Amino acid sequence: MLSINNRTTGKKIILPLDSFKTIRWLLKHIERLVPNRHEMLTAIYEELPPRGEKMTAAEIRTQVERNWAMRIRMSYARLVMVHYYVHKSRKTSQWLEIDERLGILRGSSVDFQRHHAQLVLDKDNELFSHLKRFDKINKEDFTVPSLEDVRKSMAATALNNEATAATLNNTQAVNGD
């Protein structure tokens, strides 16, 4: 059981610890601003250091700034978790979704992985970089980039690259290069 003090009424609320309803209730009653990616990663490194030993402020700053894999992983995990608890039924698990996507990514090209990572970071930035309260973010915006979104991103980049190459070739032809 989870005991929480309701700040509005002052009464204690008892909720089952391992309950889908509990998670939804908690998400609806978050009273603080949702941290942006930098704040989230800083808090993770402060409270859950990778080697189990507290890190200095400089070590934390370095990890937050340079560990791109952690940025992508934590941003993806946050997106999936929020999406799952806002939109999904309790008959499936967010971990199944995460494991399935990771399996697909492992077997994908580096370019596909790069586009997926960028879409995840863009979505995380769109949702969580404005220091809003969770209940002030439109629930319909809680989406996770799909595999089709990644394919479209790759196609758009390829088209853009072709257009840039064609423009460059035309410019060189006009200039006689």
PDB file of C-alpha atoms in Angstrom:
ATOM      1  CA  MET A   1       0.000   0.000   0.000  1.00  0.00           C
ATOM      2  CA  LEU A   2       1.070   3.544  -0.718  1.00  0.00           C
ATOM      3  CA  SER A   3       0.163   6.306   1.717  1.00  0.00           C
ATOM      4  CA  ILE A   4       0.024   9.829   0.290  1.00  0.00           C
ATOM      5  CA  ASN A   5      -1.004  13.090   1.902  1.00  0.00           C
ATOM      6  CA  ASN A   6      -3.448  15.024  -0.256  1.00  0.00           C
ATOM      7  CA  ARG A   7      -2.229  18.617  -0.060  1.00  0.00           C
ATOM      8  CA  THR A   8      -5.609  19.994  -1.050  1.00  0.00           C
ATOM      9  CA  THR A   9      -7.714  18.229   1.583  1.00  0.00           C
ATOM     10  CA  GLY A  10      -4.980  17.404   4.078  1.00  0.00           C
ATOM     11  CA  LYS A  11      -6.294  13.831   4.255  1.00  0.00           C
ATOM     12  CA  LYS A  12      -4.174  10.733   3.864  1.00  0.00           C
ATOM     13  CA  ILE A  13      -4.913   8.606   0.801  1.00  0.00           C
ATOM     14  CA  ILE A  14      -4.092   4.890   0.769  1.00  0.00           C
ATOM     15  CA  LEU A  15      -3.509   3.374  -2.668  1.00  0.00           C
ATOM     16  CA  PRO A  16      -2.429  -0.110  -3.742  1.00  0.00           C
ATOM     17  CA  LEU A  17       1.272   0.087  -4.582  1.00  0.00           C
ATOM     18  CA  ASP A  18       1.195  -2.115  -7.671  1.00  0.00           C
ATOM     19  CA  SER A  19      -1.921  -0.764  -9.304  1.00  0.00           C
ATOM     20  CA  PHE A  20      -2.590   0.744 -12.700  1.00  0.00           C
ATOM     21  CA  LYS A  21      -5.103   3.071 -11.028  1.00  0.00           C
ATOM     22  CA  THR A  22      -2.397   4.189  -8.609  1.00  0.00           C
ATOM     23  CA  ILE A  23      -0.067   5.170 -11.434  1.00  0.00           C
ATOM     24  CA  ARG A  24      -2.817   7.054 -13.237  1.00  0.00           C
ATOM     25  CA  TRP A  25      -3.803   8.815 -10.008  1.00  0.00           C
ATOM     26  CA  LEU A  26      -0.189   9.789  -9.366  1.00  0.00           C
ATOM     27  CA  LEU A  27       0.211  11.153 -12.894  1.00  0.00           C
ATOM     28  CA  LYS A  28      -2.922  13.269 -12.495  1.00  0.00           C
ATOM     29  CA  HIS A  29      -1.744  14.660  -9.171  1.00  0.00           C
ATOM     30  CA  ILE A  30       1.830  15.614  -9.944  1.00  0.00           C
ATOM     31  CA  GLU A  31       2.191  19.021  -8.353  1.00  0.00           C
ATOM     32  CA  ARG A  32       5.625  19.946  -9.623  1.00  0.00           C
ATOM     33  CA  LEU A  33       6.763  20.962 -13.072  1.00  0.00           C
ATOM     34  CA  VAL A  34       7.843  18.109 -15.326  1.00  0.00           C
ATOM     35  CA  PRO A  35      11.636  18.365 -15.524  1.00  0.00           C
ATOM     36  CA  ASN A  36      13.255  19.007 -18.863  1.00  0.00           C
ATOM     37  CA  ARG A  37      15.744  16.431 -20.144  1.00  0.00           C
ATOM     38  CA  HIS A  38      18.751  18.131 -18.521  1.00  0.00           C
ATOM     39  CA  GLU A  39      17.060  18.296 -15.109  1.00  0.00           C
ATOM     40  CA  MET A  40      15.827  14.706 -15.400  1.00  0.00           C
ATOM     41  CA  LEU A  41      19.282  13.364 -16.221  1.00  0.00           C
ATOM     42  CA  THR A  42      20.906  15.468 -13.509  1.00  0.00           C
ATOM     43  CA  ALA A  43      18.468  14.059 -10.934  1.00  0.00           C
ATOM     44  CA  ILE A  44      19.121  10.504 -12.128  1.00  0.00           C
ATOM     45  CA  TYR A  45      22.885  10.922 -11.832  1.00  0.00           C
ATOM     46  CA  GLU A  46      22.526  12.586  -8.423  1.00  0.00           C
ATOM     47  CA  GLU A  47      20.209   9.968  -6.950  1.00  0.00           C
ATOM     48  CA  LEU A  48      21.124   6.844  -8.931  1.00  0.00           C
ATOM     49  CA  PRO A  49      24.797   7.127  -9.866  1.00  0.00           C
ATOM     50  CA  PRO A  50      25.959   4.428 -12.303  1.00  0.00           C
ATOM     51  CA  ARG A  51      28.676   3.008 -10.079  1.00  0.00           C
ATOM     52  CA  GLY A  52      26.670   3.288  -6.887  1.00  0.00           C
ATOM     53  CA  GLU A  53      28.907   6.058  -5.545  1.00  0.00           C
ATOM     54  CA  LYS A  54      27.851   9.693  -5.349  1.00  0.00           C
ATOM     55  CA  MET A  55      29.188  11.779  -8.208  1.00  0.00           C
ATOM     56  CA  THR A  56      30.600  15.281  -7.967  1.00  0.00           C
ATOM     57  CA  ALA A  57      28.738  18.166  -9.594  1.00  0.00           C
ATOM     58  CA  ALA A  58      31.430  18.291 -12.305  1.00  0.00           C
ATOM     59  CA  GLU A  59      31.092  14.548 -13.021  1.00  0.00           C
ATOM     60  CA  ILE A  60      27.328  14.895 -13.247  1.00  0.00           C
ATOM     61  CA  ARG A  61      27.616  17.872 -15.622  1.00  0.00           C
ATOM     62  CA  THR A  62      30.014  15.916 -17.820  1.00  0.00           C
ATOM     63  CA  GLN A  63      27.701  12.901 -17.962  1.00  0.00           C
ATOM     64  CA  VAL A  64      24.625  15.004 -18.709  1.00  0.00           C
ATOM     65  CA  GLU A  65      26.418  16.903 -21.484  1.00  0.00           C
ATOM     66  CA  ARG A  66      28.337  14.045 -23.105  1.00  0.00           C
ATOM     67  CA  ASN A  67      26.438  10.802 -22.566  1.00  0.00           C
ATOM     68  CA  TRP A  68      24.186  10.940 -25.623  1.00  0.00           C
ATOM     69  CA  ALA A  69      23.132   7.293 -25.239  1.00  0.00           C
ATOM     70  CA  MET A  70      21.738   8.018 -21.768  1.00  0.00           C
ATOM     71  CA  ARG A  71      19.893  11.079 -23.115  1.00  0.00           C
ATOM     72  CA  ILE A  72      18.224   9.009 -25.806  1.00  0.00           C
ATOM     73  CA  ARG A  73      17.444   6.044 -23.538  1.00  0.00           C
ATOM     74  CA  MET A  74      15.937   8.088 -20.732  1.00  0.00           C
ATOM     75  CA  SER A  75      13.980  10.288 -23.141  1.00  0.00           C
ATOM     76  CA  TYR A  76      12.591   7.199 -24.870  1.00  0.00           C
ATOM     77  CA  ALA A  77      11.763   5.504 -21.568  1.00  0.00           C
ATOM     78  CA  ARG A  78       9.965   8.629 -20.340  1.00  0.00           C
ATOM     79  CA  LEU A  79       7.944   8.925 -23.564  1.00  0.00           C
ATOM     80  CA  VAL A  80       6.905   5.274 -23.500  1.00  0.00           C
ATOM     81  CA  MET A  81       6.032   5.348 -19.793  1.00  0.00           C
ATOM     82  CA  VAL A  82       3.882   8.460 -20.055  1.00  0.00           C
ATOM     83  CA  HIS A  83       2.241   7.264 -23.284  1.00  0.00           C
ATOM     84  CA  TYR A  84       1.535   3.871 -21.747  1.00  0.00           C
ATOM     85  CA  TYR A  85      -0.058   5.200 -18.591  1.00  0.00           C
ATOM     86  CA  VAL A  86      -2.084   7.870 -20.379  1.00  0.00           C
ATOM     87  CA  HIS A  87      -3.323   5.824 -23.364  1.00  0.00           C
ATOM     88  CA  LYS A  88      -2.880   2.088 -22.866  1.00  0.00           C
ATOM     89  CA  SER A  89      -4.926  -0.527 -21.100  1.00  0.00           C
ATOM     90  CA  ARG A  90      -3.472  -2.443 -18.203  1.00  0.00           C
ATOM     91  CA  LYS A  91      -3.553  -5.671 -20.196  1.00  0.00           C
ATOM     92  CA  THR A  92      -0.156  -5.018 -21.759  1.00  0.00           C
ATOM     93  CA  SER A  93       3.148  -3.831 -20.368  1.00  0.00           C
ATOM     94  CA  GLN A  94       5.199  -0.815 -21.315  1.00  0.00           C
ATOM     95  CA  TRP A  95       8.248  -3.043 -20.931  1.00  0.00           C
ATOM     96  CA  LEU A  96       7.012  -5.265 -23.756  1.00  0.00           C
ATOM     97  CA  GLU A  97       6.772  -2.196 -25.986  1.00  0.00           C
ATOM     98  CA  ILE A  98      10.255  -1.054 -24.998  1.00  0.00           C
ATOM     99  CA  ASP A  99      11.786  -4.519 -25.478  1.00  0.00           C
ATOM    100  CA  GLU A 100      10.095  -4.945 -28.857  1.00  0.00           C
ATOM    101  CA  ARG A 101      11.306  -1.559 -30.111  1.00  0.00           C
ATOM    102  CA  LEU A 102      14.843  -2.179 -28.850  1.00  0.00           C
ATOM    103  CA  GLY A 103      14.878  -5.502 -30.690  1.00  0.00           C
ATOM    104  CA  ILE A 104      13.833  -3.766 -33.910  1.00  0.00           C
ATOM    105  CA  LEU A 105      16.433  -1.039 -33.427  1.00  0.00           C
ATOM    106  CA  ARG A 106      19.225  -3.564 -32.800  1.00  0.00           C
ATOM    107  CA  GLY A 107      18.504  -5.126 -36.186  1.00  0.00           C
ATOM    108  CA  SER A 108      18.192  -1.791 -37.987  1.00  0.00           C
ATOM    109  CA  SER A 109      20.718   0.301 -39.853  1.00  0.00           C
ATOM    110  CA  VAL A 110      22.711   2.992 -38.081  1.00  0.00           C
ATOM    111  CA  ASP A 111      20.836   5.572 -40.155  1.00  0.00           C
ATOM    112  CA  PHE A 112      17.474   4.184 -38.967  1.00  0.00           C
ATOM    113  CA  GLN A 113      18.700   4.248 -35.352  1.00  0.00           C
ATOM    114  CA  ARG A 114      19.923   7.827 -35.762  1.00  0.00           C
ATOM    115  CA  HIS A 115      16.582   9.008 -37.160  1.00  0.00           C
ATOM    116  CA  HIS A 116      14.685   7.187 -34.397  1.00  0.00           C
ATOM    117  CA  ALA A 117      16.884   8.811 -31.746  1.00  0.00           C
ATOM    118  CA  GLN A 118      16.390  12.272 -33.231  1.00  0.00           C
ATOM    119  CA  LEU A 119      12.610  11.860 -33.368  1.00  0.00           C
ATOM    120  CA  VAL A 120      12.607  10.728 -29.721  1.00  0.00           C
ATOM    121  CA  LEU A 121      14.729  13.696 -28.629  1.00  0.00           C
ATOM    122  CA  ASP A 122      12.557  16.092 -30.656  1.00  0.00           C
ATOM    123  CA  LYS A 123       9.361  14.716 -29.102  1.00  0.00           C
ATOM    124  CA  ASP A 124      10.841  14.824 -25.602  1.00  0.00           C
ATOM    125  CA  ASN A 125      11.875  18.423 -26.199  1.00  0.00           C
ATOM    126  CA  GLU A 126       8.442  19.334 -27.573  1.00  0.00           C
ATOM    127  CA  LEU A 127       6.637  17.893 -24.544  1.00  0.00           C
ATOM    128  CA  PHE A 128       8.947  18.453 -21.620  1.00  0.00           C
ATOM    129  CA  SER A 129      11.219  21.430 -22.282  1.00  0.00           C
ATOM    130  CA  HIS A 130       8.693  24.084 -21.320  1.00  0.00           C
ATOM    131  CA  LEU A 131       8.558  23.406 -17.579  1.00  0.00           C
ATOM    132  CA  LYS A 132       4.842  22.702 -17.492  1.00  0.00           C
ATOM    133  CA  ARG A 133       2.902  20.705 -14.984  1.00  0.00           C
ATOM    134  CA  PHE A 134       1.966  17.241 -16.212  1.00  0.00           C
ATOM    135  CA  ASP A 135      -1.750  18.040 -16.078  1.00  0.00           C
ATOM    136  CA  LYS A 136      -1.219  21.081 -18.342  1.00  0.00           C
ATOM    137  CA  ILE A 137       0.223  19.028 -21.210  1.00  0.00           C
ATOM    138  CA  ASN A 138      -2.331  17.893 -23.799  1.00  0.00           C
ATOM    139  CA  LYS A 139      -2.720  14.132 -23.317  1.00  0.00           C
ATOM    140  CA  GLU A 140      -3.148  13.619 -27.063  1.00  0.00           C
ATOM    141  CA  ASP A 141       0.409  14.905 -27.496  1.00  0.00           C
ATOM    142  CA  PHE A 142       1.792  11.976 -25.494  1.00  0.00           C
ATOM    143  CA  THR A 143       2.904   9.882 -28.440  1.00  0.00           C
ATOM    144  CA  VAL A 144       5.972   7.831 -29.195  1.00  0.00           C
ATOM    145  CA  PRO A 145       7.545   8.099 -32.661  1.00  0.00           C
ATOM    146  CA  SER A 146       6.411   5.094 -34.688  1.00  0.00           C
ATOM    147  CA  LEU A 147       8.538   3.020 -37.028  1.00  0.00           C
ATOM    148  CA  GLU A 148       6.600   4.631 -39.885  1.00  0.00           C
ATOM    149  CA  ASP A 149       7.581   8.069 -38.525  1.00  0.00           C
ATOM    150  CA  VAL A 150      11.226   6.968 -38.708  1.00  0.00           C
ATOM    151  CA  ARG A 151      10.826   5.770 -42.304  1.00  0.00           C
ATOM    152  CA  LYS A 152       9.163   9.071 -43.276  1.00  0.00           C
ATOM    153  CA  SER A 153      11.976  11.023 -41.624  1.00  0.00           C
ATOM    154  CA  MET A 154      14.568   9.014 -43.538  1.00  0.00           C
ATOM    155  CA  ALA A 155      12.692   9.528 -46.823  1.00  0.00           C
ATOM    156  CA  ALA A 156      12.385  13.274 -46.209  1.00  0.00           C
ATOM    157  CA  THR A 157      16.107  13.511 -45.491  1.00  0.00           C
ATOM    158  CA  ALA A 158      16.922  11.547 -48.656  1.00  0.00           C
ATOM    159  CA  LEU A 159      14.684  13.851 -50.722  1.00  0.00           C
ATOM    160  CA  ASN A 160      16.281  16.912 -49.157  1.00  0.00           C
ATOM    161  CA  ASN A 161      19.762  15.537 -49.883  1.00  0.00           C
ATOM    162  CA  GLU A 162      18.802  14.860 -53.511  1.00  0.00           C
ATOM    163  CA  ALA A 163      17.399  18.375 -53.909  1.00  0.00           C
ATOM    164  CA  THR A 164      20.550  19.866 -52.389  1.00  0.00           C
ATOM    165  CA  ALA A 165      22.761  17.800 -54.704  1.00  0.00           C
ATOM    166  CA  ALA A 166      20.691  18.818 -57.749  1.00  0.00           C
ATOM    167  CA  THR A 167      20.911  22.500 -56.780  1.00  0.00           C
ATOM    168  CA  LEU A 168      24.668  22.193 -56.297  1.00  0.00           C
ATOM    169  CA  ASN A 169      25.058  20.483 -59.691  1.00  0.00           C
ATOM    170  CA  ASN A 170      22.969  23.186 -61.395  1.00  0.00           C
ATOM    171  CA  THR A 171      24.993  25.937 -59.724  1.00  0.00           C
ATOM    172  CA  GLN A 172      28.251  24.312 -60.831  1.00  0.00           C
ATOM    173  CA  ALA A 173      26.944  23.911 -64.395  1.00  0.00           C
ATOM    174  CA  VAL A 174      25.897  27.583 -64.564  1.00  0.00           C
ATOM    175  CA  ASN A 175      29.250  28.707 -63.176  1.00  0.00           C
ATOM    176  CA  GLY A 176      31.128  26.405 -65.535  1.00  0.00           C
ATOM    177  CA  ASP A 177      32.816  24.468 -62.723  1.00  0.00           C
TER     178      ASP A 177
END
